[in-house]
Tab-separated table of N, CA and C in Angstrom:
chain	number	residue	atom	x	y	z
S	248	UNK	N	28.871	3.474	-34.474
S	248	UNK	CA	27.536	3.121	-34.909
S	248	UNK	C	27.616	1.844	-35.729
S	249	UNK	N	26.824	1.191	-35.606
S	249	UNK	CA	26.656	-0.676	-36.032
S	249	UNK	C	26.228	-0.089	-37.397
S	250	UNK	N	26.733	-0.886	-38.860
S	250	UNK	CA	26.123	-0.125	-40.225
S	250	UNK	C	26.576	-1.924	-40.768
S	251	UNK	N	25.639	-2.132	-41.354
S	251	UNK	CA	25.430	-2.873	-42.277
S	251	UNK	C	26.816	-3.054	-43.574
S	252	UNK	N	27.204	-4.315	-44.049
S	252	UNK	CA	27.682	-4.124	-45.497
S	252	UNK	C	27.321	-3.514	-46.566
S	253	UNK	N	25.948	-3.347	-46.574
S	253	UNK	CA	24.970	-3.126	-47.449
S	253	UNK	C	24.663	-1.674	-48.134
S	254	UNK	N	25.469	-0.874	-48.598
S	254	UNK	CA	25.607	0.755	-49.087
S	254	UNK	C	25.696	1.192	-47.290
S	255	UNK	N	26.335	0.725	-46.708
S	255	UNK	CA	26.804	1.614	-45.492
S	255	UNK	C	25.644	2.208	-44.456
S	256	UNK	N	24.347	1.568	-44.589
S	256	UNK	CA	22.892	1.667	-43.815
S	256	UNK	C	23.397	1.536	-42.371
S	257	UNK	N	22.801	1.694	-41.961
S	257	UNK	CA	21.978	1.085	-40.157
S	257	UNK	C	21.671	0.103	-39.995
S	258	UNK	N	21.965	-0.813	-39.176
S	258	UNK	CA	21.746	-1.751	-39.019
S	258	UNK	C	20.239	-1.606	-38.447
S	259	UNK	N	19.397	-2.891	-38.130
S	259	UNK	CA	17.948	-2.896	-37.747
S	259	UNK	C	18.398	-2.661	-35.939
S	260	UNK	N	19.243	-3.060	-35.528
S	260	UNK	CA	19.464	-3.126	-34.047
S	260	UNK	C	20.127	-1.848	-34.082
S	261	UNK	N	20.889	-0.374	-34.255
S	261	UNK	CA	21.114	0.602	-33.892
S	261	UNK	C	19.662	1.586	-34.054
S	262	UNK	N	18.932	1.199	-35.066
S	262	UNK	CA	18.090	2.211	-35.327
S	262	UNK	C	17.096	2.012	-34.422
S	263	UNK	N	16.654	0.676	-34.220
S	263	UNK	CA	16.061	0.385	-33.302
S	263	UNK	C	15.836	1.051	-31.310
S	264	UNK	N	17.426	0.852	-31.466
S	264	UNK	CA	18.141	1.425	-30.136
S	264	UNK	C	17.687	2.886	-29.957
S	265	UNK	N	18.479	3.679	-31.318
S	265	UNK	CA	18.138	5.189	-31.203
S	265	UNK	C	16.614	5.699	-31.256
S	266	UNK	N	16.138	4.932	-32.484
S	266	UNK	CA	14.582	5.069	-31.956
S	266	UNK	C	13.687	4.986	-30.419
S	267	UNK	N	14.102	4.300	-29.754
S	267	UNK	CA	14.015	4.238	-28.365
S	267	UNK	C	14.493	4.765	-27.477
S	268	UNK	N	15.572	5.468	-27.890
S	268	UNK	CA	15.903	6.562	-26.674
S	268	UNK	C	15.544	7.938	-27.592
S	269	UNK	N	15.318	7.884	-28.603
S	269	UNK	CA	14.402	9.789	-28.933
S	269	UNK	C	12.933	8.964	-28.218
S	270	UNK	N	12.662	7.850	-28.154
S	270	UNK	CA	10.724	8.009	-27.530
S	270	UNK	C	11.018	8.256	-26.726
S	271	UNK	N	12.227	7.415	-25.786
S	271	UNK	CA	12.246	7.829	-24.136
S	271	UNK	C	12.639	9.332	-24.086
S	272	UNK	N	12.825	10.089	-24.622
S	272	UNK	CA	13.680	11.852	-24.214
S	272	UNK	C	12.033	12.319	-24.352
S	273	UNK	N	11.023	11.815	-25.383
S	273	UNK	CA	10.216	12.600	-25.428
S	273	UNK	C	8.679	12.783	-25.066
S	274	UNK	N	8.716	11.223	-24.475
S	274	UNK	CA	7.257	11.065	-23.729
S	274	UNK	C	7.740	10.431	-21.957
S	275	UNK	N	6.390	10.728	-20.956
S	275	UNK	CA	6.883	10.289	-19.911
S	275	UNK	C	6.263	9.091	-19.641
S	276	UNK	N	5.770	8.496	-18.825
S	276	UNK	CA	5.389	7.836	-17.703
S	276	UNK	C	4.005	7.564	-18.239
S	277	UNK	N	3.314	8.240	-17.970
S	277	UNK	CA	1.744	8.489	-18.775
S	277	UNK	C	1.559	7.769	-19.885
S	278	UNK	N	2.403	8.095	-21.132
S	278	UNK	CA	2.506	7.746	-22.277
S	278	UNK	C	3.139	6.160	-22.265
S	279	UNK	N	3.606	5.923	-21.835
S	279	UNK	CA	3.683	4.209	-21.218
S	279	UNK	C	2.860	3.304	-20.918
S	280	UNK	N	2.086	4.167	-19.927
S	280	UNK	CA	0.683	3.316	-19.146
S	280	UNK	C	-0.321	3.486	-20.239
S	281	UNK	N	-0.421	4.500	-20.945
S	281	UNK	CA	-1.575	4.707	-21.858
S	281	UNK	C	-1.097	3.459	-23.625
S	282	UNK	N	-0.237	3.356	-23.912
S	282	UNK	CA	0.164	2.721	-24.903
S	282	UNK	C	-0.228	0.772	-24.299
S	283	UNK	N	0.628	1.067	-23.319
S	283	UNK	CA	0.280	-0.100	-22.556
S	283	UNK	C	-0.929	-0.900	-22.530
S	284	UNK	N	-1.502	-0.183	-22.071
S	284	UNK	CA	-3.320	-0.587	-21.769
S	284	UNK	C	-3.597	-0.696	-23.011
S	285	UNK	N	-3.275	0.386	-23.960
S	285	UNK	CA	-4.336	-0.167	-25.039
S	285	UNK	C	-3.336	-1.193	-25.652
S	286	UNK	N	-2.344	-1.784	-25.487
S	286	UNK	CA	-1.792	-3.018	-26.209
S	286	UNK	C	-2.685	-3.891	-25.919
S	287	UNK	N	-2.964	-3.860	-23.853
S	287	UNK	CA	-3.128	-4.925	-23.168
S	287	UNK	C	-4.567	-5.319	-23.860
S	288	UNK	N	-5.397	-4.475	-24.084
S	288	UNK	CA	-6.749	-3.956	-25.054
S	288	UNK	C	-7.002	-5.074	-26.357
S	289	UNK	N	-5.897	-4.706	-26.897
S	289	UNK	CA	-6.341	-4.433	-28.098
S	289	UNK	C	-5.689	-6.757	-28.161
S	290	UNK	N	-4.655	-7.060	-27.251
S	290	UNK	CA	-4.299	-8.368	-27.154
S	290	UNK	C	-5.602	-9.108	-26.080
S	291	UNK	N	-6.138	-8.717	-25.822
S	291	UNK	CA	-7.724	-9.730	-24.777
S	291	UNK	C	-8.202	-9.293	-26.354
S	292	UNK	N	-8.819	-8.871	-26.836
S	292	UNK	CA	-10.099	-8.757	-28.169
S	292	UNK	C	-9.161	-9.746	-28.747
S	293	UNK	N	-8.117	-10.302	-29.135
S	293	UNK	CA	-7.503	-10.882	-30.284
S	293	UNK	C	-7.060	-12.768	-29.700
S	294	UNK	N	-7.482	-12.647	-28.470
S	294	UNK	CA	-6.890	-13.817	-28.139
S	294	UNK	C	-7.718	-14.426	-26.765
S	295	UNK	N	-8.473	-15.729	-26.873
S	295	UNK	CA	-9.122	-16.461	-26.308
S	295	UNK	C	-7.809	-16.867	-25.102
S	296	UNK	N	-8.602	-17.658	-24.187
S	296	UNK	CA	-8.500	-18.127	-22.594
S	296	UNK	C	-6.879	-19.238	-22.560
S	297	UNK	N	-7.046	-19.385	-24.227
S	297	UNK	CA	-5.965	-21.190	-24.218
S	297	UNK	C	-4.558	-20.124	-24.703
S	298	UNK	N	-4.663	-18.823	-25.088
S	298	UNK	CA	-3.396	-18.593	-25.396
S	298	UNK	C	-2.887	-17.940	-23.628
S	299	UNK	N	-3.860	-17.309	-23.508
S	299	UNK	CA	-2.985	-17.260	-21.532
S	299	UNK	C	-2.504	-17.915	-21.314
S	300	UNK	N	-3.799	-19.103	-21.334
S	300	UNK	CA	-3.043	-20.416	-20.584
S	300	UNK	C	-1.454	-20.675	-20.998
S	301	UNK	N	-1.456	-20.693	-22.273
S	301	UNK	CA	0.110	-21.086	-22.556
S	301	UNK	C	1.127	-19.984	-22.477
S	302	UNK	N	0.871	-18.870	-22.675
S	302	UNK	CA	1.429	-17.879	-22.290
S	302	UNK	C	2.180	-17.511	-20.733
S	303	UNK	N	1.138	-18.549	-19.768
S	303	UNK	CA	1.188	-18.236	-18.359
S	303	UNK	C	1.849	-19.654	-18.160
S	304	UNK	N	2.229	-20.955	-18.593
S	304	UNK	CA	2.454	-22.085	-18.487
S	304	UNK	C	3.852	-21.505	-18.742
S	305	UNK	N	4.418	-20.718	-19.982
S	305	UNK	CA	5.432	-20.436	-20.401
S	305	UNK	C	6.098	-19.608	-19.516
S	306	UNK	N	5.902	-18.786	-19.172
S	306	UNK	CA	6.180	-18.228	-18.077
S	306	UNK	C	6.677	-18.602	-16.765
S	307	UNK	N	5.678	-19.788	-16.361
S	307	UNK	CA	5.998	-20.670	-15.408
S	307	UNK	C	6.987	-21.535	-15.272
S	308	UNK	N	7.274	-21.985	-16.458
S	308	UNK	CA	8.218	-23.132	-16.924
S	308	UNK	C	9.732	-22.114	-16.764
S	309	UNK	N	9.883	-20.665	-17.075
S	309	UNK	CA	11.097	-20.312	-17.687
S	309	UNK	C	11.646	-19.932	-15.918
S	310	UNK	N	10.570	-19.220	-15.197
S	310	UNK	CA	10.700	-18.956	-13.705
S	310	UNK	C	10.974	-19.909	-13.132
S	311	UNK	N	10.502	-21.359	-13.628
S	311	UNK	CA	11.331	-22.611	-12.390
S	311	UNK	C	12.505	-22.655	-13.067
S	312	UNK	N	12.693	-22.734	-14.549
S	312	UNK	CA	14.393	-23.044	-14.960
S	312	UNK	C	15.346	-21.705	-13.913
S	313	UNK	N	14.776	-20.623	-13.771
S	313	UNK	CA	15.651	-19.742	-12.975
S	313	UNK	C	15.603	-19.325	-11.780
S	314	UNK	N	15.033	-19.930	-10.772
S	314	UNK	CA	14.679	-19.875	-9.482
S	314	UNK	C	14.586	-21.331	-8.737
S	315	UNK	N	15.462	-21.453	-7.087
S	315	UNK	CA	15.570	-22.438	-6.786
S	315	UNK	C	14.507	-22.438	-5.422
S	316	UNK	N	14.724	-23.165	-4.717
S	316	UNK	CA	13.590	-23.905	-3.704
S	316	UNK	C	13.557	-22.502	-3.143
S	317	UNK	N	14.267	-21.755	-2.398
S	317	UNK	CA	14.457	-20.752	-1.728
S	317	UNK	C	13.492	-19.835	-2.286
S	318	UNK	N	13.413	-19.637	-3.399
S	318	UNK	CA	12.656	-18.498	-4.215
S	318	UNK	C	10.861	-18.956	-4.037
S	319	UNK	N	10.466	-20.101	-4.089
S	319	UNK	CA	9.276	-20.447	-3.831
S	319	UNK	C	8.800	-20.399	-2.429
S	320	UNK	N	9.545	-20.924	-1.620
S	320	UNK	CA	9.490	-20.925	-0.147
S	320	UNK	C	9.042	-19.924	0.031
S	321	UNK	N	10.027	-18.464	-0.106
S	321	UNK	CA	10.040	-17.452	-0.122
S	321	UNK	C	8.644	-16.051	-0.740
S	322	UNK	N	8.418	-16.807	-2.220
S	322	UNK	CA	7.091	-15.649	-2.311
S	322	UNK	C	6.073	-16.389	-1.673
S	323	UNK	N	5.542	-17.991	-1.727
S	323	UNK	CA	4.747	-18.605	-0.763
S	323	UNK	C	4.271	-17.810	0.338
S	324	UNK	N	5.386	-17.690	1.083
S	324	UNK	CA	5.406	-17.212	2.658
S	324	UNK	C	4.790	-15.787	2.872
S	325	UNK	N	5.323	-15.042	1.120
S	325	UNK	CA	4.533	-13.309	1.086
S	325	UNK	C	3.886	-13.505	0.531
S	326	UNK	N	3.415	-14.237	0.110
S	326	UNK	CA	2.013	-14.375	-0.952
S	326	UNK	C	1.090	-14.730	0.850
S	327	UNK	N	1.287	-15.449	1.419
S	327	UNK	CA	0.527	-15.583	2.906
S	327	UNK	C	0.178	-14.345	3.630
S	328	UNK	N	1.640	-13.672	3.608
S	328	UNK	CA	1.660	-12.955	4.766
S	328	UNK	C	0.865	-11.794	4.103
S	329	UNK	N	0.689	-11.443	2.626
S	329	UNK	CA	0.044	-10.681	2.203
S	329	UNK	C	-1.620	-10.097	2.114
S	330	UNK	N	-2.079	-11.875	2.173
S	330	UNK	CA	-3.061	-12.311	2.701
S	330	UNK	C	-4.043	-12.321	3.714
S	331	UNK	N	-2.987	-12.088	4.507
S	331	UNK	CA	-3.516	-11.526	6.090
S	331	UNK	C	-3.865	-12.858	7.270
S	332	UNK	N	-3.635	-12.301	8.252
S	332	UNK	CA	-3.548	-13.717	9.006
S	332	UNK	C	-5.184	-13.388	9.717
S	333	UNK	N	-5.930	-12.493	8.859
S	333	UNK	CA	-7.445	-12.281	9.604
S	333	UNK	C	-8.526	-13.954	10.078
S	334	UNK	N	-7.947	-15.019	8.931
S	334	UNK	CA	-8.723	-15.798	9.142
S	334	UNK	C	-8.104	-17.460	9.927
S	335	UNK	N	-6.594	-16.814	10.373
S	335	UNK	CA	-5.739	-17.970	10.595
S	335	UNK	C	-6.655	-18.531	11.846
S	336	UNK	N	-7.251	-17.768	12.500
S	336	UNK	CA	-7.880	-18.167	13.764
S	336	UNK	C	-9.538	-18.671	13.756
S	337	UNK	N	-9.510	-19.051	12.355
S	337	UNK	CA	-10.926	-19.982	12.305
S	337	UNK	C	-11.044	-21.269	12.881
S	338	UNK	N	-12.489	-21.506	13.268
S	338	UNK	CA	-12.536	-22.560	13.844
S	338	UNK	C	-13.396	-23.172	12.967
S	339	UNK	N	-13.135	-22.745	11.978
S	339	UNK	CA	-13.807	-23.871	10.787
S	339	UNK	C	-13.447	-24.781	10.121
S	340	UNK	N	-12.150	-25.205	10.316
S	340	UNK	CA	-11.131	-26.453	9.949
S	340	UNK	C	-10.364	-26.133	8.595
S	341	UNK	N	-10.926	-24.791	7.727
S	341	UNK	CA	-10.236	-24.606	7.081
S	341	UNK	C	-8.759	-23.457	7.091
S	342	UNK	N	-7.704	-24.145	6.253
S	342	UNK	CA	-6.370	-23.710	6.297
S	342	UNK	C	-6.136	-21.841	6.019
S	343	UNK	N	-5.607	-21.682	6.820
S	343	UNK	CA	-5.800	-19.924	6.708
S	343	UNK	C	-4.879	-19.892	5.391
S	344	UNK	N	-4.766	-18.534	4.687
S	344	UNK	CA	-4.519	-17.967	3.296
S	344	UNK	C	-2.661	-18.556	3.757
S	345	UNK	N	-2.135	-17.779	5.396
S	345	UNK	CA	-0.792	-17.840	5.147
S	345	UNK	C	-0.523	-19.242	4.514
S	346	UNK	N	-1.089	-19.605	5.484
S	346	UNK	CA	-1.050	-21.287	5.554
S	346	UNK	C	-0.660	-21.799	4.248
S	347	UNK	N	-1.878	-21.428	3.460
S	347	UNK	CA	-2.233	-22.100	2.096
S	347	UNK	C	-1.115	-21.509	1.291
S	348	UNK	N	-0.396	-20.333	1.402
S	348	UNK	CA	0.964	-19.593	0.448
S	348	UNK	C	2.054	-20.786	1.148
S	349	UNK	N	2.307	-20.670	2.145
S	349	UNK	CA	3.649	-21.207	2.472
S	349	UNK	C	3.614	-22.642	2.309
S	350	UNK	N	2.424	-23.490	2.168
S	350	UNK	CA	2.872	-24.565	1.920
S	350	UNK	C	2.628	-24.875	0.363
S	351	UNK	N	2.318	-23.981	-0.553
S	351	UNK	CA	2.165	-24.092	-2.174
S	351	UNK	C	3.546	-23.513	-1.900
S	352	UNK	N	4.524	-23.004	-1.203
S	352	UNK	CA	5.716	-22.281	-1.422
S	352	UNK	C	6.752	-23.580	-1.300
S	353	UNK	N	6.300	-24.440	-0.487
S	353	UNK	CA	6.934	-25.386	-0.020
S	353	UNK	C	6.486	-26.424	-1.031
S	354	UNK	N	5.477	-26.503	-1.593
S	354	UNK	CA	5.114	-27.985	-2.164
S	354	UNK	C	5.957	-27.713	-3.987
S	355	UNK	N	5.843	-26.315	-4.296
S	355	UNK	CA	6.603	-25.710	-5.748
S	355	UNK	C	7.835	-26.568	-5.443
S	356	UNK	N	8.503	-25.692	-4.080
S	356	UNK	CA	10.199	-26.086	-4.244
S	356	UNK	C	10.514	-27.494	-3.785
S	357	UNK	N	9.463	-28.690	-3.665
S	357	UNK	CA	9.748	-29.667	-3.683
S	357	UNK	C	9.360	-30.555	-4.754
S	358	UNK	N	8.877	-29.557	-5.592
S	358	UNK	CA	8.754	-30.332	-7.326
S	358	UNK	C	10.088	-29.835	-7.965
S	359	UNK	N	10.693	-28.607	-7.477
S	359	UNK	CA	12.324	-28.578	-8.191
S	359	UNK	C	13.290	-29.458	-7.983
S	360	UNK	N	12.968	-30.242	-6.610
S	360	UNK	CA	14.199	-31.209	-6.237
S	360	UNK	C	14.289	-32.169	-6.654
């Protein structure tokens, strides 16, 4: 057990640890989604449109430092195929959904190069 110099305590990182596995032994699944939501709750009442934004910029930024062309190509193409190819056969000149994933899949991994 990790203990401090300090009269022989707990460190903040073991108690931490053990605290988290007595929650996990004693709530399930439910109790996750329900804590959850109301975080997700209680963080929209506390925070306007510009902290997403940076929140979601940040996010973005840390996913290109760890993912290469392949990885964009790649959800692009399921972000399309997810989409459905219901409208690939318009004759309205506009680009069907696959379309529009695989080449934002393609245009991402040619801002990594």
């Amino acid at each position: 057990m990790a203990r401090n110099n300090d009269n022989n305590k707990m460190s903040r990182e073991e108690a931490g640890r053990l605290g988290g596995e007595a929650t996990a032994k004693n709530h399930d699944k439910e109790f996750y989604q329900e804590i959850g939501q109301k975080g997700g709750e209680a963080t929209a009442k506390n925070h306007d449109s510009e902290f997403y934004q940076e929140i979601g910029q940040k996010g973005g930024e840390a996913t290109s430092r760890n993912h290469d062309k392949e990885f964009y190509q790649e959800i692009g193409q399921k972000g399309g195929e997810a989409r459905g190819n219901s409208d690939s056969d318009s004759s309205d000149g506009k680009m069907s959904r696959e379309e529009a994933g695989r080449k934002g899949g393609e245009a991402r991994a040619r801002q990594r190069d």
